[in-house]
mmCIF file of C-alpha atoms and ligand atoms in Angstrom:
data_model
loop_
_atom_site.group_PDB
_atom_site.id
_atom_site.type_symbol
_atom_site.label_atom_id
_atom_site.label_comp_id
_atom_site.label_asym_id
_atom_site.label_seq_id
_atom_site.Cartn_x
_atom_site.Cartn_y
_atom_site.Cartn_z
ATOM 1 C CA MET A 1 -32.724 -67.527 17.736
ATOM 2 C CA SER A 2 -29.172 -68.093 17.012
ATOM 3 C CA SER A 3 -27.755 -71.591 18.097
ATOM 4 C CA ALA A 4 -24.016 -70.384 18.192
ATOM 5 C CA PRO A 5 -22.589 -71.281 21.399
ATOM 6 C CA LEU A 6 -22.154 -68.481 23.779
ATOM 7 C CA GLY A 7 -18.667 -67.409 24.800
ATOM 8 C CA LEU A 8 -17.906 -67.698 28.280
ATOM 9 C CA ALA A 9 -14.972 -66.603 30.409
ATOM 10 C CA ILE A 10 -14.033 -68.064 33.932
ATOM 11 C CA VAL A 11 -12.851 -65.382 36.466
ATOM 12 C CA GLY A 12 -11.051 -67.406 39.368
ATOM 13 C CA PHE A 13 -9.435 -70.582 37.842
ATOM 14 C CA GLY A 14 -8.910 -72.292 41.166
ATOM 15 C CA GLY A 15 -10.592 -75.723 42.039
ATOM 16 C CA MET A 16 -14.001 -74.806 41.063
ATOM 17 C CA GLY A 17 -13.153 -72.704 38.287
ATOM 18 C CA HIS A 18 -11.417 -75.494 36.509
ATOM 19 C CA GLU A 19 -14.248 -78.042 37.364
ATOM 20 C CA HIS A 20 -16.509 -75.816 35.462
ATOM 21 C CA GLN A 21 -13.978 -75.869 32.518
ATOM 22 C CA ARG A 22 -14.059 -79.548 32.619
ATOM 23 C CA LYS A 23 -17.834 -79.768 32.778
ATOM 24 C CA LEU A 24 -18.353 -77.326 29.965
ATOM 25 C CA GLU A 25 -16.017 -79.346 27.650
ATOM 26 C CA GLY A 26 -17.887 -80.399 24.674
ATOM 27 C CA MET A 27 -20.927 -78.563 25.318
ATOM 28 C CA LYS A 28 -22.813 -77.034 22.400
ATOM 29 C CA GLU A 29 -24.374 -74.389 24.242
ATOM 30 C CA LEU A 30 -21.364 -72.519 25.844
ATOM 31 C CA VAL A 31 -17.658 -72.355 25.035
ATOM 32 C CA VAL A 32 -14.974 -71.397 27.415
ATOM 33 C CA LYS A 33 -12.808 -68.630 25.731
ATOM 34 C CA GLY A 34 -10.486 -68.047 28.363
ATOM 35 C CA THR A 35 -9.922 -67.406 32.131
ATOM 36 C CA PHE A 36 -8.555 -64.669 34.366
ATOM 37 C CA ASP A 37 -6.882 -65.429 37.762
ATOM 38 C CA VAL A 38 -4.806 -63.486 39.921
ATOM 39 C CA LYS A 39 -2.314 -66.238 40.340
ATOM 40 C CA ALA A 40 0.125 -66.890 37.662
ATOM 41 C CA ASP A 41 0.211 -70.699 38.090
ATOM 42 C CA ARG A 42 -3.612 -70.585 37.328
ATOM 43 C CA GLN A 43 -2.996 -68.576 34.367
ATOM 44 C CA SER A 44 -0.394 -71.026 33.042
ATOM 45 C CA LEU A 45 -2.691 -73.884 33.670
ATOM 46 C CA ALA A 46 -5.374 -72.068 31.397
ATOM 47 C CA LEU A 47 -2.724 -71.765 28.791
ATOM 48 C CA SER A 48 -1.660 -75.360 28.967
ATOM 49 C CA LEU A 49 -5.202 -76.260 28.456
ATOM 50 C CA GLY A 50 -5.388 -74.076 25.134
ATOM 51 C CA LEU A 51 -7.468 -71.534 26.654
ATOM 52 C CA LYS A 52 -6.682 -67.656 26.749
ATOM 53 C CA ALA A 53 -5.566 -66.048 29.680
ATOM 54 C CA TYR A 54 -6.752 -62.716 30.015
ATOM 55 C CA PRO A 55 -4.239 -60.279 31.525
ATOM 56 C CA THR A 56 -6.751 -58.399 33.623
ATOM 57 C CA PHE A 57 -10.571 -58.541 34.622
ATOM 58 C CA GLN A 58 -11.302 -55.474 32.537
ATOM 59 C CA ALA A 59 -9.783 -57.406 29.492
ATOM 60 C CA VAL A 60 -12.366 -60.050 29.947
ATOM 61 C CA LEU A 61 -14.973 -57.369 30.088
ATOM 62 C CA ALA A 62 -13.649 -55.735 27.041
ATOM 63 C CA ASP A 63 -13.887 -58.846 25.038
ATOM 64 C CA PRO A 64 -17.086 -58.685 22.651
ATOM 65 C CA GLY A 65 -16.654 -62.344 22.368
ATOM 66 C CA VAL A 66 -17.417 -63.037 25.912
ATOM 67 C CA ALA A 67 -21.166 -63.038 26.585
ATOM 68 C CA VAL A 68 -21.073 -64.696 29.817
ATOM 69 C CA VAL A 69 -18.735 -64.241 32.913
ATOM 70 C CA LEU A 70 -18.567 -67.207 35.271
ATOM 71 C CA ILE A 71 -17.332 -65.966 38.688
ATOM 72 C CA ALA A 72 -15.422 -68.728 40.876
ATOM 73 C CA THR A 73 -13.314 -66.523 43.017
ATOM 74 C CA PRO A 74 -13.636 -66.358 46.801
ATOM 75 C CA ASN A 75 -16.795 -65.271 48.388
ATOM 76 C CA ASP A 76 -15.874 -61.711 49.250
ATOM 77 C CA SER A 77 -15.190 -60.854 45.757
ATOM 78 C CA HIS A 78 -18.427 -62.148 44.171
ATOM 79 C CA LYS A 79 -20.516 -58.799 44.453
ATOM 80 C CA HIS A 80 -18.001 -56.413 43.081
ATOM 81 C CA LEU A 81 -16.955 -58.730 40.071
ATOM 82 C CA ALA A 82 -20.677 -59.525 39.486
ATOM 83 C CA VAL A 83 -21.871 -55.843 39.402
ATOM 84 C CA ALA A 84 -18.823 -54.954 37.068
ATOM 85 C CA ALA A 85 -19.618 -57.792 34.589
ATOM 86 C CA LEU A 86 -23.340 -57.104 34.474
ATOM 87 C CA THR A 87 -22.759 -53.240 34.068
ATOM 88 C CA ALA A 88 -20.482 -54.164 31.179
ATOM 89 C CA GLY A 89 -23.252 -56.133 29.396
ATOM 90 C CA LYS A 90 -22.328 -59.649 30.258
ATOM 91 C CA HIS A 91 -24.541 -62.395 31.638
ATOM 92 C CA VAL A 92 -23.066 -63.758 34.947
ATOM 93 C CA ILE A 93 -23.120 -67.362 36.417
ATOM 94 C CA CYS A 94 -21.929 -66.800 40.056
ATOM 95 C CA GLU A 95 -20.455 -69.548 42.292
ATOM 96 C CA LYS A 96 -22.338 -69.949 45.876
ATOM 97 C CA PRO A 97 -22.649 -68.381 48.280
ATOM 98 C CA VAL A 98 -23.966 -65.739 46.152
ATOM 99 C CA ALA A 99 -22.438 -62.898 48.264
ATOM 100 C CA LEU A 100 -21.662 -62.177 51.986
ATOM 101 C CA ASN A 101 -25.120 -61.109 52.770
ATOM 102 C CA THR A 102 -28.591 -60.114 51.296
ATOM 103 C CA ALA A 103 -27.406 -56.398 51.015
ATOM 104 C CA GLU A 104 -24.847 -57.388 48.368
ATOM 105 C CA LEU A 105 -27.215 -59.677 46.678
ATOM 106 C CA ASP A 106 -29.588 -56.883 46.380
ATOM 107 C CA GLU A 107 -26.843 -54.799 44.677
ATOM 108 C CA ILE A 108 -26.278 -57.472 42.177
ATOM 109 C CA VAL A 109 -29.843 -58.089 41.524
ATOM 110 C CA ALA A 110 -30.362 -54.222 40.941
ATOM 111 C CA ALA A 111 -27.388 -54.281 38.562
ATOM 112 C CA SER A 112 -28.747 -57.271 36.760
ATOM 113 C CA LYS A 113 -32.172 -55.622 36.169
ATOM 114 C CA LYS A 114 -30.481 -52.307 35.306
ATOM 115 C CA ALA A 115 -28.402 -54.117 32.534
ATOM 116 C CA ASP A 116 -31.023 -56.605 31.526
ATOM 117 C CA ARG A 117 -28.756 -59.413 31.872
ATOM 118 C CA LEU A 118 -29.233 -62.843 33.641
ATOM 119 C CA PHE A 119 -27.619 -63.411 37.035
ATOM 120 C CA MET A 120 -27.727 -66.986 38.146
ATOM 121 C CA VAL A 121 -26.241 -68.663 40.969
ATOM 122 C CA HIS A 122 -24.684 -72.063 40.604
ATOM 123 C CA GLN A 123 -26.708 -74.043 43.057
ATOM 124 C CA ASN A 124 -25.288 -77.415 41.595
ATOM 125 C CA ARG A 125 -26.333 -79.452 44.462
ATOM 126 C CA ARG A 126 -29.844 -79.489 43.235
ATOM 127 C CA TRP A 127 -28.653 -81.912 40.800
ATOM 128 C CA ASP A 128 -27.304 -84.257 43.445
ATOM 129 C CA GLU A 129 -28.688 -87.702 43.091
ATOM 130 C CA ASP A 130 -28.829 -88.211 46.768
ATOM 131 C CA TYR A 131 -31.091 -85.316 47.161
ATOM 132 C CA LEU A 132 -33.158 -86.109 44.152
ATOM 133 C CA THR A 133 -33.638 -89.695 45.528
ATOM 134 C CA VAL A 134 -35.009 -88.061 48.763
ATOM 135 C CA LYS A 135 -37.121 -85.697 46.876
ATOM 136 C CA LYS A 136 -38.647 -88.897 44.911
ATOM 137 C CA ILE A 137 -39.004 -90.865 48.147
ATOM 138 C CA LEU A 138 -41.162 -87.991 49.518
ATOM 139 C CA ALA A 139 -43.016 -87.405 46.573
ATOM 140 C CA ASP A 140 -43.726 -91.101 46.384
ATOM 141 C CA GLY A 141 -45.373 -91.111 50.055
ATOM 142 C CA THR A 142 -43.903 -94.488 50.654
ATOM 143 C CA LEU A 143 -42.828 -93.343 54.260
ATOM 144 C CA GLY A 144 -46.597 -92.602 55.309
ATOM 145 C CA LYS A 145 -46.867 -89.097 56.632
ATOM 146 C CA PHE A 146 -43.313 -87.382 56.697
ATOM 147 C CA TYR A 147 -42.356 -85.740 59.892
ATOM 148 C CA HIS A 148 -38.638 -85.145 60.209
ATOM 149 C CA LEU A 149 -35.324 -85.307 58.266
ATOM 150 C CA GLU A 150 -31.845 -84.817 58.835
ATOM 151 C CA SER A 151 -29.489 -83.662 56.042
ATOM 152 C CA ARG A 152 -25.882 -83.718 56.841
ATOM 153 C CA VAL A 153 -22.018 -83.567 55.483
ATOM 154 C CA LEU A 154 -19.297 -84.665 57.613
ATOM 155 C CA GLY A 155 -15.558 -84.518 57.227
ATOM 156 C CA SER A 156 -12.601 -84.968 59.524
ATOM 157 C CA ARG A 157 -9.728 -82.996 58.045
ATOM 158 C CA GLY A 158 -10.966 -79.517 59.264
ATOM 159 C CA ILE A 159 -11.504 -76.585 56.773
ATOM 160 C CA PRO A 160 -9.358 -76.981 53.611
ATOM 161 C CA GLY A 161 -7.379 -74.254 51.721
ATOM 162 C CA ASP A 162 -6.627 -70.705 52.717
ATOM 163 C CA TRP A 163 -9.554 -68.187 52.440
ATOM 164 C CA ARG A 164 -12.334 -70.676 53.623
ATOM 165 C CA LYS A 165 -10.717 -69.982 57.237
ATOM 166 C CA VAL A 166 -10.722 -66.261 56.938
ATOM 167 C CA GLU A 167 -14.007 -64.469 57.997
ATOM 168 C CA ARG A 168 -13.355 -61.383 55.688
ATOM 169 C CA PHE A 169 -13.249 -63.577 52.579
ATOM 170 C CA GLY A 170 -16.486 -65.075 53.487
ATOM 171 C CA GLY A 171 -15.096 -68.311 54.965
ATOM 172 C CA GLY A 172 -16.697 -70.771 57.346
ATOM 173 C CA MET A 173 -18.862 -73.889 56.736
ATOM 174 C CA MET A 174 -22.481 -72.193 56.906
ATOM 175 C CA LEU A 175 -21.572 -70.120 53.845
ATOM 176 C CA ASP A 176 -19.749 -73.088 52.333
ATOM 177 C CA TRP A 177 -21.888 -76.051 52.576
ATOM 178 C CA GLY A 178 -24.816 -74.819 54.659
ATOM 179 C CA VAL A 179 -25.885 -72.858 51.593
ATOM 180 C CA HIS A 180 -26.131 -75.997 49.618
ATOM 181 C CA LEU A 181 -27.986 -78.015 52.096
ATOM 182 C CA LEU A 182 -30.514 -75.291 52.898
ATOM 183 C CA ASP A 183 -30.976 -74.524 49.366
ATOM 184 C CA ARG A 184 -32.255 -78.109 48.828
ATOM 185 C CA LEU A 185 -34.120 -78.506 52.104
ATOM 186 C CA VAL A 186 -36.723 -76.049 51.218
ATOM 187 C CA PHE A 187 -37.766 -77.817 48.003
ATOM 188 C CA LEU A 188 -38.538 -81.105 50.175
ATOM 189 C CA ILE A 189 -40.469 -79.427 52.812
ATOM 190 C CA PRO A 190 -42.996 -77.039 51.429
ATOM 191 C CA GLY A 191 -44.461 -73.929 53.108
ATOM 192 C CA ARG A 192 -42.871 -71.261 55.576
ATOM 193 C CA ILE A 193 -40.104 -71.902 58.067
ATOM 194 C CA THR A 194 -41.706 -70.768 61.366
ATOM 195 C CA GLN A 195 -38.438 -71.186 63.685
ATOM 196 C CA ILE A 196 -34.774 -72.030 63.458
ATOM 197 C CA PHE A 197 -32.377 -72.738 66.097
ATOM 198 C CA CYS A 198 -28.487 -72.895 65.240
ATOM 199 C CA LYS A 199 -25.392 -73.705 67.035
ATOM 200 C CA LEU A 200 -22.002 -73.043 65.165
ATOM 201 C CA ASN A 201 -18.936 -74.930 66.388
ATOM 202 C CA TYR A 202 -15.466 -74.251 66.391
ATOM 203 C CA PRO A 203 -13.750 -77.293 67.786
ATOM 204 C CA THR A 204 -10.201 -76.312 66.725
ATOM 205 C CA GLY A 205 -10.520 -72.678 67.379
ATOM 206 C CA GLN A 206 -10.654 -71.102 63.999
ATOM 207 C CA GLU A 207 -12.057 -67.617 63.399
ATOM 208 C CA VAL A 208 -15.071 -68.976 61.322
ATOM 209 C CA ASP A 209 -17.660 -71.749 61.983
ATOM 210 C CA GLU A 210 -16.113 -75.197 61.265
ATOM 211 C CA GLY A 211 -19.524 -76.704 61.371
ATOM 212 C CA PHE A 212 -23.204 -76.412 62.890
ATOM 213 C CA HIS A 213 -26.245 -77.763 63.823
ATOM 214 C CA LEU A 214 -29.331 -76.127 62.698
ATOM 215 C CA PHE A 215 -32.973 -77.303 63.569
ATOM 216 C CA LEU A 216 -35.713 -75.867 61.639
ATOM 217 C CA THR A 217 -39.580 -76.073 62.192
ATOM 218 C CA PHE A 218 -42.037 -75.877 59.206
ATOM 219 C CA GLU A 219 -45.483 -74.341 59.159
ATOM 220 C CA GLY A 220 -46.773 -77.813 58.590
ATOM 221 C CA GLY A 221 -45.261 -79.107 61.700
ATOM 222 C CA GLN A 222 -42.433 -81.041 59.962
ATOM 223 C CA THR A 223 -38.938 -80.539 61.309
ATOM 224 C CA ALA A 224 -35.302 -80.849 59.933
ATOM 225 C CA LEU A 225 -31.912 -81.134 61.371
ATOM 226 C CA VAL A 226 -29.121 -79.785 59.239
ATOM 227 C CA GLU A 227 -25.517 -80.637 60.335
ATOM 228 C CA VAL A 228 -22.201 -79.816 58.679
ATOM 229 C CA GLY A 229 -18.956 -80.891 60.491
ATOM 230 C CA THR A 230 -15.236 -80.839 59.763
ATOM 231 C CA CYS A 231 -13.705 -82.375 62.822
ATOM 232 C CA HIS A 232 -15.959 -85.556 62.908
ATOM 233 C CA TYR A 233 -14.262 -88.941 62.640
ATOM 234 C CA GLN A 234 -17.168 -91.350 62.334
ATOM 235 C CA PRO A 235 -19.578 -91.573 59.313
ATOM 236 C CA LEU A 236 -23.333 -90.478 60.109
ATOM 237 C CA PRO A 237 -25.863 -90.789 57.306
ATOM 238 C CA LEU A 238 -26.086 -87.990 54.497
ATOM 239 C CA TRP A 239 -29.848 -88.419 54.871
ATOM 240 C CA LEU A 240 -32.431 -89.838 57.411
ATOM 241 C CA VAL A 241 -35.967 -89.376 56.461
ATOM 242 C CA LEU A 242 -38.808 -90.213 58.802
ATOM 243 C CA GLY A 243 -42.426 -91.006 58.138
ATOM 244 C CA THR A 244 -45.105 -92.564 60.168
ATOM 245 C CA ARG A 245 -44.731 -95.813 58.234
ATOM 246 C CA GLY A 246 -41.124 -95.961 57.127
ATOM 247 C CA THR A 247 -37.702 -94.561 57.241
ATOM 248 C CA ALA A 248 -35.359 -93.899 54.452
ATOM 249 C CA LEU A 249 -31.538 -93.668 54.963
ATOM 250 C CA ILE A 250 -28.817 -92.790 52.456
ATOM 251 C CA LYS A 251 -25.432 -93.385 54.130
ATOM 252 C CA ASP A 252 -23.189 -91.629 51.496
ATOM 253 C CA TRP A 253 -22.710 -90.274 47.982
ATOM 254 C CA SER A 254 -22.439 -93.888 46.334
ATOM 255 C CA LEU A 255 -25.950 -94.120 47.329
ATOM 256 C CA GLU A 256 -25.849 -96.809 49.662
ATOM 257 C CA GLY A 257 -28.817 -97.209 51.865
ATOM 258 C CA GLY A 258 -32.392 -98.282 51.694
ATOM 259 C CA ILE A 259 -35.990 -98.056 52.900
ATOM 260 C CA VAL A 260 -37.499 -99.874 55.893
ATOM 261 C CA ALA A 261 -41.401 -99.665 56.059
ATOM 262 C CA VAL A 262 -44.087 -101.276 57.992
ATOM 263 C CA GLY A 263 -44.815 -104.890 56.927
ATOM 264 C CA GLY A 264 -47.999 -106.854 57.525
ATOM 265 C CA ARG A 265 -47.640 -109.153 60.736
ATOM 266 C CA GLU A 266 -45.892 -107.473 63.426
ATOM 267 C CA GLY A 267 -47.186 -108.946 66.601
ATOM 268 C CA ASP A 268 -46.712 -107.412 70.251
ATOM 269 C CA ALA A 269 -43.048 -106.461 71.011
ATOM 270 C CA LYS A 270 -41.239 -108.646 73.349
ATOM 271 C CA PRO A 271 -39.048 -107.026 75.821
ATOM 272 C CA ILE A 272 -35.422 -107.209 75.059
ATOM 273 C CA VAL A 273 -32.463 -106.778 77.421
ATOM 274 C CA ALA A 274 -30.739 -103.306 76.792
ATOM 275 C CA GLY A 275 -27.969 -102.327 78.590
ATOM 276 C CA ALA A 276 -28.583 -102.425 82.367
ATOM 277 C CA GLY A 277 -32.286 -102.679 81.857
ATOM 278 C CA LEU A 278 -35.029 -104.140 79.753
ATOM 279 C CA THR A 279 -36.978 -102.325 77.092
ATOM 280 C CA LYS A 280 -40.294 -103.086 75.162
ATOM 281 C CA THR A 281 -40.508 -99.685 73.373
ATOM 282 C CA MET A 282 -37.118 -99.985 71.665
ATOM 283 C CA ALA A 283 -37.259 -103.769 70.737
ATOM 284 C CA PRO A 284 -36.554 -104.135 66.974
ATOM 285 C CA ARG A 285 -39.370 -105.228 64.581
ATOM 286 C CA THR A 286 -39.328 -108.616 63.333
ATOM 287 C CA GLU A 287 -38.642 -109.646 59.633
ATOM 288 C CA ALA A 288 -42.343 -110.391 59.278
ATOM 289 C CA GLY A 289 -43.327 -106.882 60.287
ATOM 290 C CA GLU A 290 -41.054 -104.720 58.199
ATOM 291 C CA VAL A 291 -40.627 -104.389 54.184
ATOM 292 C CA ARG A 292 -37.135 -103.472 53.265
ATOM 293 C CA SER A 293 -36.606 -101.811 49.755
ATOM 294 C CA PRO A 294 -33.849 -100.409 47.711
ATOM 295 C CA LEU A 295 -33.581 -96.562 47.278
ATOM 296 C CA PRO A 296 -35.493 -95.458 44.139
ATOM 297 C CA VAL A 297 -32.388 -93.822 42.922
ATOM 298 C CA VAL A 298 -32.820 -90.780 40.459
ATOM 299 C CA LYS A 299 -30.177 -89.966 37.826
ATOM 300 C CA SER A 300 -29.307 -86.412 36.823
ATOM 301 C CA ASP A 301 -26.961 -84.515 34.636
ATOM 302 C CA VAL A 302 -25.759 -81.350 36.218
ATOM 303 C CA ARG A 303 -24.966 -79.958 32.811
ATOM 304 C CA ASP A 304 -28.523 -79.225 32.666
ATOM 305 C CA PHE A 305 -27.871 -76.200 34.825
ATOM 306 C CA TYR A 306 -25.758 -74.522 32.147
ATOM 307 C CA ARG A 307 -28.330 -75.487 29.413
ATOM 308 C CA ASN A 308 -31.115 -73.855 31.425
ATOM 309 C CA PHE A 309 -28.697 -70.750 31.827
ATOM 310 C CA VAL A 310 -28.291 -70.315 28.117
ATOM 311 C CA ARG A 311 -32.006 -70.656 27.331
ATOM 312 C CA ALA A 312 -33.091 -68.288 30.284
ATOM 313 C CA ALA A 313 -30.341 -65.882 28.942
ATOM 314 C CA GLN A 314 -32.138 -65.903 25.598
ATOM 315 C CA GLY A 315 -35.446 -65.500 27.262
ATOM 316 C CA LEU A 316 -36.555 -69.093 26.279
ATOM 317 C CA GLU A 317 -36.914 -70.751 29.900
ATOM 318 C CA ALA A 318 -37.190 -69.476 33.459
ATOM 319 C CA PRO A 319 -34.053 -69.898 35.253
ATOM 320 C CA LEU A 320 -33.990 -72.904 37.473
ATOM 321 C CA VAL A 321 -32.195 -70.978 40.071
ATOM 322 C CA SER A 322 -33.996 -67.845 40.908
ATOM 323 C CA ASN A 323 -32.591 -64.972 42.744
ATOM 324 C CA ASP A 324 -35.606 -64.923 45.239
ATOM 325 C CA GLU A 325 -34.732 -68.433 46.078
ATOM 326 C CA VAL A 326 -31.199 -67.551 46.618
ATOM 327 C CA ARG A 327 -32.307 -64.413 48.626
ATOM 328 C CA ARG A 328 -34.702 -66.708 51.038
ATOM 329 C CA ILE A 329 -31.735 -68.944 51.801
ATOM 330 C CA MET A 330 -29.104 -65.988 52.307
ATOM 331 C CA ARG A 331 -31.596 -64.500 54.878
ATOM 332 C CA LEU A 332 -32.180 -68.102 56.576
ATOM 333 C CA MET A 333 -28.141 -68.285 56.924
ATOM 334 C CA GLU A 334 -28.031 -64.461 58.444
ATOM 335 C CA THR A 335 -30.813 -65.760 60.934
ATOM 336 C CA ALA A 336 -28.894 -68.891 61.735
ATOM 337 C CA PHE A 337 -25.785 -66.639 62.579
ATOM 338 C CA GLU A 338 -28.086 -64.506 64.823
ATOM 339 C CA SER A 339 -29.584 -67.292 66.568
ATOM 340 C CA HIS A 340 -26.151 -68.753 67.226
ATOM 341 C CA ARG A 341 -25.101 -65.144 68.706
ATOM 342 C CA ASN A 342 -28.187 -64.817 70.771
ATOM 343 C CA GLY A 343 -28.353 -68.395 71.828
ATOM 344 C CA GLN A 344 -32.092 -68.655 71.181
ATOM 345 C CA ALA A 345 -34.469 -70.079 68.806
ATOM 346 C CA LEU A 346 -35.756 -67.304 66.333
ATOM 347 C CA PRO A 347 -38.887 -67.104 64.253
ATOM 348 C CA PHE A 348 -38.123 -66.820 60.460
ATOM 349 C CA GLU A 349 -41.074 -66.545 58.349
HETATM 350 P P1 NAD B 401 -9.921 -71.745 45.123
HETATM 351 O O1 NAD B 401 -9.144 -71.194 46.185
HETATM 352 O O2 NAD B 401 -9.465 -73.096 44.699
HETATM 353 O O3 NAD B 401 -10.021 -71.059 43.760
HETATM 354 C C1 NAD B 401 -10.275 -69.609 43.789
HETATM 355 C C2 NAD B 401 -9.272 -68.890 42.733
HETATM 356 O O4 NAD B 401 -9.804 -67.671 42.622
HETATM 357 C C3 NAD B 401 -7.933 -68.943 42.936
HETATM 358 O O5 NAD B 401 -7.060 -69.435 42.099
HETATM 359 C C4 NAD B 401 -7.475 -67.376 43.219
HETATM 360 O O6 NAD B 401 -6.317 -67.103 42.710
HETATM 361 C C5 NAD B 401 -8.592 -66.754 42.233
HETATM 362 N N1 NAD B 401 -8.918 -65.415 42.703
HETATM 363 C C6 NAD B 401 -9.076 -64.916 43.774
HETATM 364 N N2 NAD B 401 -9.315 -63.463 43.660
HETATM 365 C C7 NAD B 401 -9.453 -63.287 42.395
HETATM 366 C C8 NAD B 401 -9.861 -62.143 41.576
HETATM 367 N N3 NAD B 401 -10.313 -61.071 42.388
HETATM 368 N N4 NAD B 401 -9.828 -62.328 40.290
HETATM 369 C C9 NAD B 401 -9.620 -63.397 39.713
HETATM 370 N N5 NAD B 401 -9.265 -64.568 40.364
HETATM 371 C C10 NAD B 401 -9.175 -64.556 41.755
HETATM 372 O O7 NAD B 401 -11.488 -71.850 45.609
HETATM 373 P P2 NAD B 401 -12.612 -72.819 45.008
HETATM 374 O O8 NAD B 401 -12.728 -73.952 45.830
HETATM 375 O O9 NAD B 401 -12.331 -72.954 43.565
HETATM 376 O O10 NAD B 401 -13.757 -71.693 45.399
HETATM 377 C C11 NAD B 401 -14.053 -70.691 44.416
HETATM 378 C C12 NAD B 401 -15.712 -70.353 44.636
HETATM 379 O O11 NAD B 401 -16.368 -71.595 44.269
HETATM 380 C C13 NAD B 401 -16.220 -70.016 45.881
HETATM 381 O O12 NAD B 401 -17.175 -69.068 45.854
HETATM 382 C C14 NAD B 401 -16.739 -71.322 46.384
HETATM 383 O O13 NAD B 401 -17.867 -71.265 47.455
HETATM 384 C C15 NAD B 401 -17.110 -71.812 45.240
HETATM 385 N N6 NAD B 401 -17.354 -73.489 45.105
HETATM 386 C C16 NAD B 401 -18.608 -73.940 44.750
HETATM 387 C C17 NAD B 401 -18.494 -75.321 44.777
HETATM 388 C C18 NAD B 401 -19.738 -76.120 44.089
HETATM 389 O O14 NAD B 401 -20.049 -77.328 44.112
HETATM 390 N N7 NAD B 401 -20.663 -75.108 43.726
HETATM 391 C C19 NAD B 401 -17.640 -76.194 45.067
HETATM 392 C C20 NAD B 401 -16.323 -75.582 45.366
HETATM 393 C C21 NAD B 401 -16.319 -74.132 45.443
#
């Protein structure tokens, strides 16, 4: 198998397209040959970085030096660009959310099979260290029997940019951030998702969801709350993980937080004054009755995504992001939208 790098073209050289170019710099497996963007200033940026600025998408497809097309355009254009690139014999890396719905994804997968080219979605947040740390905590079993977790991201500046606020471009926070949080969640809690309930929110009256609360129940009885907000002015933890003998908390992306677990010598709780009353149930534990430990931080390198993509395209490894996994999450989001519309909890699997 040749070890020459595969030539790659980035279609859509906006915020994320440029980020891919930065991440790919210096990699021996893939080399960015050029970009195509419908905006002149993004084409100029590509030229200023020493890249080729293809005049059209067709010119990208016609270049035999391009083996891989990376799609980083707004969400509504992923399907037709992916199908065209696969049909032209290119392997494709596609930004998340893969498309607007499962029907579009099915068309892409059919094109991928027909052309015998790899199609892989950039679910890069599987490499987030906060997520990998939660995964390790659950695998270590330090919290006792795990029964509930919360996974959230919150901002206060509303939905950024232009197309993300527009429904027909595939805007909204479920497709933008929900897809990441749900994609990871299902690796933390095994088994079928039996029921979900979703409430989207529109606090400033946008046409797309500005955030949501999504409650999931798994077949083992565990539950999860996934929350995304863009009109939220106080921080809440990225992660809260509850087990029968401990709680883990990750505050933010700097990985501040820790684990509090049951210690050896907790006596009977004494009532404390709480507001206008007394409580024994909610009295805090004593120092002797708990053990505080730091998070077992897991390190990662998101460039392993691209390395795996190349090896998968060469038939040497299975893709780390499979289209079946991506389809399950797309169906989950579709069911979440339906739950919101109906105002009901819905069975899922
Ligand atoms: P952006 O608006 O910054 O960039 C999109 C670019 O695509 C723009 O420069 C626009 O001119 C160009 N474009 C639009 N239609 C095109 C077409 N038909 N052909 C060529 N170029 C076209 O948006 P963004 O934030 O970079 O998001 C792009 C994609 O990346 C979205 O799917 C988004 O969900 C995804 N994204 C992923 C992550 C991640 O962490 N995986 C982060 C941000 C964005």
